[in-house]
XYZ file of C-alpha atoms in Angstrom:
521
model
C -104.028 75.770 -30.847
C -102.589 78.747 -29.306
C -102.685 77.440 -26.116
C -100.753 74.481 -27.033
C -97.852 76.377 -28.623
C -97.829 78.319 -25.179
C -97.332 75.182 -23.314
C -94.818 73.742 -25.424
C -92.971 77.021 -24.763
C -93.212 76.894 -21.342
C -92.174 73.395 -21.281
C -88.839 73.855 -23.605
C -88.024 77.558 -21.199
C -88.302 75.345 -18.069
C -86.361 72.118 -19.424
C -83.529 74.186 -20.733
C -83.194 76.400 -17.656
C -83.762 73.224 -15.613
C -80.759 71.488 -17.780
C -78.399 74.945 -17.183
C -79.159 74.482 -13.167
C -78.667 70.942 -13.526
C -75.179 71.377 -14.821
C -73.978 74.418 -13.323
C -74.819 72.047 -9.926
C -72.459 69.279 -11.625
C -69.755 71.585 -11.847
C -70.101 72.568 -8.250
C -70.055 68.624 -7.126
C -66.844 68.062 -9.520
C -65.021 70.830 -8.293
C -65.646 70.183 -4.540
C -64.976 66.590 -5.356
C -61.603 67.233 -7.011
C -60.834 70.043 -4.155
C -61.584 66.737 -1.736
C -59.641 64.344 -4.078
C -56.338 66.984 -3.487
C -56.934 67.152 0.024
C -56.510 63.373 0.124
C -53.726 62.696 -1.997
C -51.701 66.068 -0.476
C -52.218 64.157 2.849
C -51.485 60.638 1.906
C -48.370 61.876 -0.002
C -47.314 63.699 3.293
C -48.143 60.735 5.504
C -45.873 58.674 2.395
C -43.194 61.114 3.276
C -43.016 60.619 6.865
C -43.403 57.031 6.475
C -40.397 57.275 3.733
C -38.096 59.186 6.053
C -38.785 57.166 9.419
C -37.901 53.714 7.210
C -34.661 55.488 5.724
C -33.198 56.592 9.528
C -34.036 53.045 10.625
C -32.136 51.160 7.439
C -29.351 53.847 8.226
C -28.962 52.828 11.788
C -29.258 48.928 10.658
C -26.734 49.430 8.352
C -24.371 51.719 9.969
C -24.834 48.975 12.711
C -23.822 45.989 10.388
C -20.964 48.061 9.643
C -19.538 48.630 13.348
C -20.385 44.571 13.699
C -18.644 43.180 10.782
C -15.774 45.728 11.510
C -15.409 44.667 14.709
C -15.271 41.216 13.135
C -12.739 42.367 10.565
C -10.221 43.608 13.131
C -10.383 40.058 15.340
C -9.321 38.372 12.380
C -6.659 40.591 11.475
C -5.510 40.509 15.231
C -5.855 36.743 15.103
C -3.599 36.254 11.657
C -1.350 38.400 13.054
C -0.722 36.342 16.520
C -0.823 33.140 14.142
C 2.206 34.723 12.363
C 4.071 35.852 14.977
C 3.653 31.935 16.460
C 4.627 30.411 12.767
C 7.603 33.366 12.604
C 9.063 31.719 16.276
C 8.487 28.252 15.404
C 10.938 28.947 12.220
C 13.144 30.708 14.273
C 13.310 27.690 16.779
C 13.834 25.861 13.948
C 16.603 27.432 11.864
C 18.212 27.424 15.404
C 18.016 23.764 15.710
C 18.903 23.252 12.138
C 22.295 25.309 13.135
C 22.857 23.136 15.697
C 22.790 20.044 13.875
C 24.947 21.345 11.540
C 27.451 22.329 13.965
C 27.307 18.806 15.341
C 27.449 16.851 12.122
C 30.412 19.121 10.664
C 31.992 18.198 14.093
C 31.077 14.286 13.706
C 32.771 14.626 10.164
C 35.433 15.888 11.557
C 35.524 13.132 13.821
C 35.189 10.585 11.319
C 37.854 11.820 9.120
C 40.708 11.151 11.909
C 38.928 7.943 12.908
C 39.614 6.435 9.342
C 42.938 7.664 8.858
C 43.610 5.892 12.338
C 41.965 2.609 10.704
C 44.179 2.835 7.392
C 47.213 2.835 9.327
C 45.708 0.350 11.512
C 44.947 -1.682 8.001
C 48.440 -1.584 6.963
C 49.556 -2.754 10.327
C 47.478 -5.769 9.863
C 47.844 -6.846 6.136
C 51.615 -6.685 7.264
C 51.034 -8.875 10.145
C 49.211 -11.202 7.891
C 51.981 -11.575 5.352
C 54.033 -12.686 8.114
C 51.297 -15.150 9.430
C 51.023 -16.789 5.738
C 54.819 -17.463 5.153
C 54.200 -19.158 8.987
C 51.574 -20.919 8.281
C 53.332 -22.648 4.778
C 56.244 -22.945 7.044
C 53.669 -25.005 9.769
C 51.946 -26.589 6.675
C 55.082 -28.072 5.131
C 56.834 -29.128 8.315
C 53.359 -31.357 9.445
C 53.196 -32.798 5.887
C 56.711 -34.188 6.336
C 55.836 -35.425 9.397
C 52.224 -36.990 8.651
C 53.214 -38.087 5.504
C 50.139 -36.801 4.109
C 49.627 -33.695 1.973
C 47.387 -30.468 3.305
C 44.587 -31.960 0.697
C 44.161 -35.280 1.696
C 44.376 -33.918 5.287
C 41.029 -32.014 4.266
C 39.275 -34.805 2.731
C 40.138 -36.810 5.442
C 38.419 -34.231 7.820
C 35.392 -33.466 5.453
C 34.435 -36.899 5.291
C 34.594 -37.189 9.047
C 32.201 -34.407 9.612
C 30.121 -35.193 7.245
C 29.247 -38.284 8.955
C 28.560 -36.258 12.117
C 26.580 -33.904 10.493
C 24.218 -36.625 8.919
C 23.691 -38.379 12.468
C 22.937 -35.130 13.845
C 20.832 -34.277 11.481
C 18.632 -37.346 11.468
C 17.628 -37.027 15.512
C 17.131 -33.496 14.594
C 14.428 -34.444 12.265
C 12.897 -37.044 14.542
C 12.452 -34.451 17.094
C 11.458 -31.915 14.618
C 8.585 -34.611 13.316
C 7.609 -35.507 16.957
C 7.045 -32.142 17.648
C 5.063 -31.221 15.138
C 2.814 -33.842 15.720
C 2.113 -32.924 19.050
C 1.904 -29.060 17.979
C -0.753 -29.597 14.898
C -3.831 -30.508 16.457
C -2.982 -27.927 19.155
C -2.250 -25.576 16.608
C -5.630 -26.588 14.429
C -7.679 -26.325 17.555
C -6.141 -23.173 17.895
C -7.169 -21.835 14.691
C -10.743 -23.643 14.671
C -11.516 -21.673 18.020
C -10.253 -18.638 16.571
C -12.350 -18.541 13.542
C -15.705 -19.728 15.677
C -15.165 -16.954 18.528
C -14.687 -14.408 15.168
C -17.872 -15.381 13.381
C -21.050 -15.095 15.579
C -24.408 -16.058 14.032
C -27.958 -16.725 15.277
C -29.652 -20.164 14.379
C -33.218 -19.929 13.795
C -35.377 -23.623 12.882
C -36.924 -23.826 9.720
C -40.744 -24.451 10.381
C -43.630 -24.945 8.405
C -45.789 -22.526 9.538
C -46.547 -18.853 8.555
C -48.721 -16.357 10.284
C -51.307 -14.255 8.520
C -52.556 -11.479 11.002
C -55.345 -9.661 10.217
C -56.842 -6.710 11.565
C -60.718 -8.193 12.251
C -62.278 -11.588 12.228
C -64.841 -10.432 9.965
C -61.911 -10.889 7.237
C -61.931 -14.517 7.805
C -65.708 -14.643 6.219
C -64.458 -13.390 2.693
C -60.871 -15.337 3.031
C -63.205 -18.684 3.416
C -65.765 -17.245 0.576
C -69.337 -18.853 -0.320
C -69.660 -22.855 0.448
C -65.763 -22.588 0.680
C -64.758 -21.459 -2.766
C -62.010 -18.877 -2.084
C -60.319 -20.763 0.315
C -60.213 -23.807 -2.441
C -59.265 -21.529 -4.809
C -56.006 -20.190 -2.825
C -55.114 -23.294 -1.601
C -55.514 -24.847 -5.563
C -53.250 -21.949 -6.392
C -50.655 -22.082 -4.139
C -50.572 -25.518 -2.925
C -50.618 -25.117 0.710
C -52.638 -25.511 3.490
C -54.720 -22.397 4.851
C -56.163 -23.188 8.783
C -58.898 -20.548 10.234
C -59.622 -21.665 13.030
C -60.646 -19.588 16.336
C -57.025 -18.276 16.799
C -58.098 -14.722 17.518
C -56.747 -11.895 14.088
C -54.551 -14.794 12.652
C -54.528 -17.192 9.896
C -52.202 -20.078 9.897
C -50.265 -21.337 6.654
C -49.075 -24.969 6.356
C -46.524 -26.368 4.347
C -43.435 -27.822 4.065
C -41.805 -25.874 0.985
C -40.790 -21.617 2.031
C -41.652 -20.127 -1.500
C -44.913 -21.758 -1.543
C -45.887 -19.955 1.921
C -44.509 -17.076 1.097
C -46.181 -17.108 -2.070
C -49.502 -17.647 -0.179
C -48.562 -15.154 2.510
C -48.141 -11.998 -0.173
C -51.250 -13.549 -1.593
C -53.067 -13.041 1.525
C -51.653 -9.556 2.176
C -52.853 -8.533 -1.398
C -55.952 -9.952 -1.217
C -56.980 -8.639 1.969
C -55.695 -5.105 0.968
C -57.530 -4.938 -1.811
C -60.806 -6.250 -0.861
C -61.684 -8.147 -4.379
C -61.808 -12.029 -3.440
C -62.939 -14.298 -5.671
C -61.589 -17.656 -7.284
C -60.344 -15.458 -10.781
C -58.822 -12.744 -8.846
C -56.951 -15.129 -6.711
C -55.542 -17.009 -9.724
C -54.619 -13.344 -10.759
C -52.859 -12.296 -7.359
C -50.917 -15.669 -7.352
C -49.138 -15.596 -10.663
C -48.468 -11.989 -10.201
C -46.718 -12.518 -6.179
C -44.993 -15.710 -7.768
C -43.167 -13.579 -10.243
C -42.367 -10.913 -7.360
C -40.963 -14.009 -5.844
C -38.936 -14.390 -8.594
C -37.618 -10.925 -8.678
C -36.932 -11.122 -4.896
C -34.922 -14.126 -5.239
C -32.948 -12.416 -7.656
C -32.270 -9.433 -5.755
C -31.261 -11.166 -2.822
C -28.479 -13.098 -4.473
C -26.977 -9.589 -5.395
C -27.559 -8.066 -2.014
C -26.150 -11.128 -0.747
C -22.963 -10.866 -3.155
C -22.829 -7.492 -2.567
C -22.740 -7.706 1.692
C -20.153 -10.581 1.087
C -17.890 -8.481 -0.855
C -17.710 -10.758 -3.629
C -17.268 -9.995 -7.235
C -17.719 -11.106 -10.510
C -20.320 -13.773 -9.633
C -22.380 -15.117 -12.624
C -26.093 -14.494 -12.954
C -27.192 -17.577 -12.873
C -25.031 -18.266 -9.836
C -26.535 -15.289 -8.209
C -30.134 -16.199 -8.672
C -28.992 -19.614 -7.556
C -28.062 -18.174 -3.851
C -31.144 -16.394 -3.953
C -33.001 -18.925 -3.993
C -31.602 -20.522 -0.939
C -33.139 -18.175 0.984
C -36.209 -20.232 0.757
C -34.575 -23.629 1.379
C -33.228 -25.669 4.436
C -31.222 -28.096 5.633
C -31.949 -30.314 8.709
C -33.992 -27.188 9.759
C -31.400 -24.762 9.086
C -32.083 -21.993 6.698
C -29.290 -22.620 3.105
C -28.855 -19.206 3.096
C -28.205 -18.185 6.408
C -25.943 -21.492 6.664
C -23.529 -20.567 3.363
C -22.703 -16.927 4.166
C -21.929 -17.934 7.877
C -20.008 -20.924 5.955
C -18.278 -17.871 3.472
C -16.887 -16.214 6.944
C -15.510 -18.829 8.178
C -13.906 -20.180 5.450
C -12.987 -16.513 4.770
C -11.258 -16.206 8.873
C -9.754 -19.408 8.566
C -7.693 -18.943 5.068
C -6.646 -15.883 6.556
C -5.062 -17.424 9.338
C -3.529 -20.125 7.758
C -1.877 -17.955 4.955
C -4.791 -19.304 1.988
C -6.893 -16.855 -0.649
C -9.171 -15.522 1.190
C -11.202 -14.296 -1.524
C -11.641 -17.748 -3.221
C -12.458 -19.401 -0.059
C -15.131 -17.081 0.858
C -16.364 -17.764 -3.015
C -16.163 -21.541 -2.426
C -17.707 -21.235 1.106
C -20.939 -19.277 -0.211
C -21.243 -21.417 -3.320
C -20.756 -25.159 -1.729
C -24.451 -26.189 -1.664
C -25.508 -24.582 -4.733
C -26.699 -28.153 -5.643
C -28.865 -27.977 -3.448
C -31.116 -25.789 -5.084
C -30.951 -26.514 -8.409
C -34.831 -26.935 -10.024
C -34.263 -30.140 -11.493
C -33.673 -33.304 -9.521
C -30.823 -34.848 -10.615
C -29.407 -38.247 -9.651
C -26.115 -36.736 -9.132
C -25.205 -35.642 -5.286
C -25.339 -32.320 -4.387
C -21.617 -31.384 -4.269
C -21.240 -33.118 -7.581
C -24.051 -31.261 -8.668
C -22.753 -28.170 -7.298
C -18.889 -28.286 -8.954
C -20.943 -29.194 -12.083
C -22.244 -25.896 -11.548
C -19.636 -24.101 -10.920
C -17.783 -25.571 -13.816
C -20.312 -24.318 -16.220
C -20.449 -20.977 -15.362
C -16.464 -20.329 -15.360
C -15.698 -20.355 -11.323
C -12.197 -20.840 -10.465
C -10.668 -24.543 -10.642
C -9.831 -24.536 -6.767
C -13.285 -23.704 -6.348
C -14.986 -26.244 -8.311
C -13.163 -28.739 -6.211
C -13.705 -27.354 -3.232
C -17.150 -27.441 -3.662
C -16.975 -31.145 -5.224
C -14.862 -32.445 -2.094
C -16.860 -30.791 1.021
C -18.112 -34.413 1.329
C -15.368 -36.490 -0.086
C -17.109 -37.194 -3.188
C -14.248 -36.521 -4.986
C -10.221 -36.320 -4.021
C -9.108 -32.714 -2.515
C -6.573 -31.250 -4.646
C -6.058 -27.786 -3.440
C -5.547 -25.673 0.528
C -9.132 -24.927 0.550
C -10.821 -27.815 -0.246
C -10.354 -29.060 3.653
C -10.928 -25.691 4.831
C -14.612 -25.799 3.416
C -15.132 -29.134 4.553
C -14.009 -28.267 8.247
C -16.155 -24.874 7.960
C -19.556 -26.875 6.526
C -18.813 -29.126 9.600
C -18.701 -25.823 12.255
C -21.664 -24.588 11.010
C -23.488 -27.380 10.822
C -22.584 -28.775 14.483
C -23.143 -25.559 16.291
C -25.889 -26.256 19.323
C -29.425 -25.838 17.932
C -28.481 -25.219 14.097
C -29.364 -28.531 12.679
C -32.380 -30.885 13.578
C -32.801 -34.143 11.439
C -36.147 -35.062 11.962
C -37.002 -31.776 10.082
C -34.795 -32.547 6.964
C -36.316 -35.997 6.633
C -40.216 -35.028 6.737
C -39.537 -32.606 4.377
C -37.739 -35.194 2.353
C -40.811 -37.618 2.852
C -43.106 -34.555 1.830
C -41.024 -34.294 -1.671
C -40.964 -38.120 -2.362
C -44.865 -38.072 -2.151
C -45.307 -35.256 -4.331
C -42.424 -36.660 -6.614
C -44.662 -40.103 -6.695
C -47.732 -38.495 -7.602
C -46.414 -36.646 -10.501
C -45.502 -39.511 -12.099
C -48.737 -40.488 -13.287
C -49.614 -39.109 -16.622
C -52.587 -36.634 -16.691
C -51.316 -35.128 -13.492
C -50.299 -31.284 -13.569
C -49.817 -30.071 -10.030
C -49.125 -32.250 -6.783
C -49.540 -30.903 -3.254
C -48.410 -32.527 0.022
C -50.600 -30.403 3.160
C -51.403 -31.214 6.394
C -48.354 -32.240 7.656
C -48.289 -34.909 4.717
C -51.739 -36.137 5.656
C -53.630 -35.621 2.476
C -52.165 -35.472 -0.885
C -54.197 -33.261 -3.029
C -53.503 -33.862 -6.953
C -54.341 -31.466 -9.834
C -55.018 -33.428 -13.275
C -55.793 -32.509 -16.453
C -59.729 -32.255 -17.340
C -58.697 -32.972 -21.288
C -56.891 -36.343 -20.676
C -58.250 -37.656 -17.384
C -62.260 -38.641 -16.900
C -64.202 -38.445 -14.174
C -64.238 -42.445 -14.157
C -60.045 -42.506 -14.489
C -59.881 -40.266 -11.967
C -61.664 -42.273 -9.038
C -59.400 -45.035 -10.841
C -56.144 -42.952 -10.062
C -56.417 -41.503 -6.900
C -56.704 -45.621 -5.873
C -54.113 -46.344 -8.043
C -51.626 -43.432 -6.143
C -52.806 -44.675 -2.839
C -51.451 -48.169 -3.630
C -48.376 -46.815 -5.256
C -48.037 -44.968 -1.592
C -48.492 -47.975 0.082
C -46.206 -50.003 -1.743
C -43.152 -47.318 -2.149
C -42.704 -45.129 1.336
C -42.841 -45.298 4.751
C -45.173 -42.716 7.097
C -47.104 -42.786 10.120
C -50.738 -43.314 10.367
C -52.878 -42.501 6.828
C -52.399 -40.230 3.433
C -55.587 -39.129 1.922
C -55.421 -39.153 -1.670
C -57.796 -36.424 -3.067
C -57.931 -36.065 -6.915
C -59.238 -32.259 -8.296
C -60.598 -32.567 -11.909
C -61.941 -29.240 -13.174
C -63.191 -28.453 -16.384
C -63.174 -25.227 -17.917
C -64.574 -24.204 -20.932
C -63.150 -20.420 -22.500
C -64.346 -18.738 -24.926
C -63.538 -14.900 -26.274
C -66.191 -12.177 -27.160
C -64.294 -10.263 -29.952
């Protein structure tokens, strides 16, 4: 027991004198550390210092630099205003001098002028005295011829009038004759004149409507998914669109047939979309179609106004506007509508000007004439007819209605510009390479066989494609059988046969598809 207690001593002497070394040691290590600590801030501080005074001389030198500089400046400009007023204060010296001088002269002229019209009021007297004395003469003269003619001084004058009057009349008809003569031999120089004038002033480049498009693509590989399993994307597309899609072994290129612009371009964007996105398959080409044929729409819009807007004409109506859009995608004899009214609008536009018309409403009248064209109906009524029609309804000026109704003598010309359309349409249309017939009437054959088709009931959509070789006809699964429809693709073909006239044979292929849809709600 004793023992124990001893130990536990020893162990509580020996753990506190252990803890008073322990922190008497601390203390040591804290006060060297803090000694340390100052050491390091007193020299960081100094280095701050010298660091501190080394920036402040070189900011004073910058500054006492920018100071000599933008003095330096300072005094230039003051030197420089000063020379520039000493050169305005000499100029209005040399002025007032002149100014002195030209008073000087014009008090002088005044001068002049003063004695000058006292000369001519004495000289006025002189002569309203003279002419006093020349009247009483003359009365004298007057009455002394009277008693000798026997005739008074007025029936002297009648006499006389009547004499020259009949000289002046046969003088004056051979002056009209060769006035007339003249002119006739002047105006068609004259109208040649201004014809070449208005052609050399309007240049435009003619480019033939074909009815082709190229679809390049970056691989051939691409052609595998355009052409789909068994065929069924290609189908699809050409379903959708109504054109004709060749690939062939034409190396990164697909070729699109058919004779109507919007429909290729339709099929084109298609394409482009398609490819781009990677997705092709019969619904998402249905998808892509509807969406780039309401693009279409909003392009044809906005390039009526851009149209308008390069043409610098105003206040056109919106209809009228989408109207001359949409003759961007149309031709005549091969010759793009659009391209063919605006160069129409400049000449007609030159050509007022230089015969003294409104240039403003012939331009108007020269952009609007074949707005017939292009209406989406078919009317029976000619396209100028059409066109004033047109025009009519939507407000246009009355010389331009008839402009436009006259270009082709449909109706009489009754204003300037009415002949000044008609002679512009004709420029335009006979310049070398613009026009090409054979064009306008395949693509007039292409319509009437589409046209024919559609007039059997059941049928929805009617497509004309290779180059009018096949007719490919869409009809309605819900009215038309498969029986009736083997009946009407004969029944077409002898309709064909009957009504037009083309070369070699028109396949007649009739689509029937059903679909069944249903919604999972």
């Amino acid at each position: 027991m004793n023992d124990t207690l001893i130990y536990i001593l020893i162990a509580l002497l020996a753990g506190g004198a252990g803890y008073f070394i322990g922190r008497s040691l601390l203390s040591k290590l804290r006060k060297e550390e803090e000694e340390k600590a100052k050491e390091k801030a007193d020299l960081l501080l100094k280095e701050a210092k010298i660091k501190a005074e080394s920036i402040k001389s070189s900011r004073i030198l910058e500054a006492k630099e920018k100071y000599l500089k933008l003095k330096s400046n300072f005094d230039e400009e003051v030197n420089r205003k000063k020379s520039q007023i000493s050169t305005n204060e000499n100029k209005l010296k040399q002025r007032e001098q002149t100014l002195n001088k030209q008073l000087e002269q014009s008090k002088r002229k005044n001068a002049e002028l003063d004695g000058i019209k006292e000369k001519l009021a004495n000289q006025q007297e002189a002569v309203n005295k003279k002419k006093t004395e020349l009247d009483k003469a003359l009365l004298q003269h007057v009455a002394e011829l009277e008693k000798i003619a026997n005739m008074t001084a007025e029936q002297a004058k009648e006499s006389l009038v009547e004499t020259l009057k009949d000289e002046a009349r046969t003088k004056a008809s051979s002056m009209i004759k060769e006035i007339i003569e003249e002119a006739k031999l002047t105006a068609t120089k004259q109208a040649k004149k201004v014809v070449i004038e208005t052609i050399q002033r309007t240049a435009t480049e003619h480019a033939i409507e074909n009815c082709v498009s190229i679809f390049n693509i970056e691989s051939d590989d691409i052609k595998g998914k355009i052409i789909g399993r068994e065929g069924r994307n290609i189908r699809a597309l050409e379903a959708a669109t109504g054109v004709e899609i060749i690939v062939d072994d034409t190396p990164e290129a697909i070729i699109i047939s058919g004779f109507d612009p919007v429909r290729r371009e339709i099929a084109r964007l298609s394409l482009h979309r398609l490819v781009t996105d990677g997705r092709i398959h019969p619904a998402r080409i249905e998808e892509v179609v509807s969406k780039t044929r309401k693009n279409i729409e909003e392009e044809i819009v906005e390039i009526g106004e851009r149209t308008v807007i390069d043409l610098g004409i105003h206040g056109l109506h919106p209809e009228l506007i989408k109207m001359v859009g949409r003759m961007r995608f149309r031709s005549s004899y091969g010759q793009n509508l659009l391209q063919h009214s605006r160069e129409v609008a400049k000449l007609c536009s030159t050509m007022a000007a230089e015969l003294g018309l409104n240039a403003k409403l012939a331009k108007r009248a020269g952009l609007l004439h074949d707005i017939g064209k292009v209406w989406p109906e078919e009317p029976e009524l000619p396209h100028a007819i059409l066109g004033m029609e047109l025009a009519k309804k939507y407000k246009e000026h009355p010389d331009v209605c008839n402009a436009i109704g006259a270009h082709h003598d449909e109706i009489e010309m009754t204003t300037m510009i009415s002949p000044v359309i008609q002679a512009c349409d004709a420029i335009s249309g006979s310049r070398p390479g613009a026009r090409r017939e054979v064009m306008d009437s395949y693509i007039k054959r292409l319509k009437e066989l589409e046209e024919l088709a559609l007039g059997f009931d059941g049928v929805n959509k009617c497509y004309a494609i290779q180059a009018g070789r096949e007719l490919r006809v869409m009809v309605d699964a819900e009215s038309v059988s498969d029986q009736k429809a083997g009946a009407l693709s004969f029944e077409i073909s002898q309709k064909i046969e009957k009504d037009m006239q083309y070369p070699g044979q028109i396949k007649v292929t009739v689509i029937r598809e059903m679909r069944s849809v249903s919604y999972a709600k």
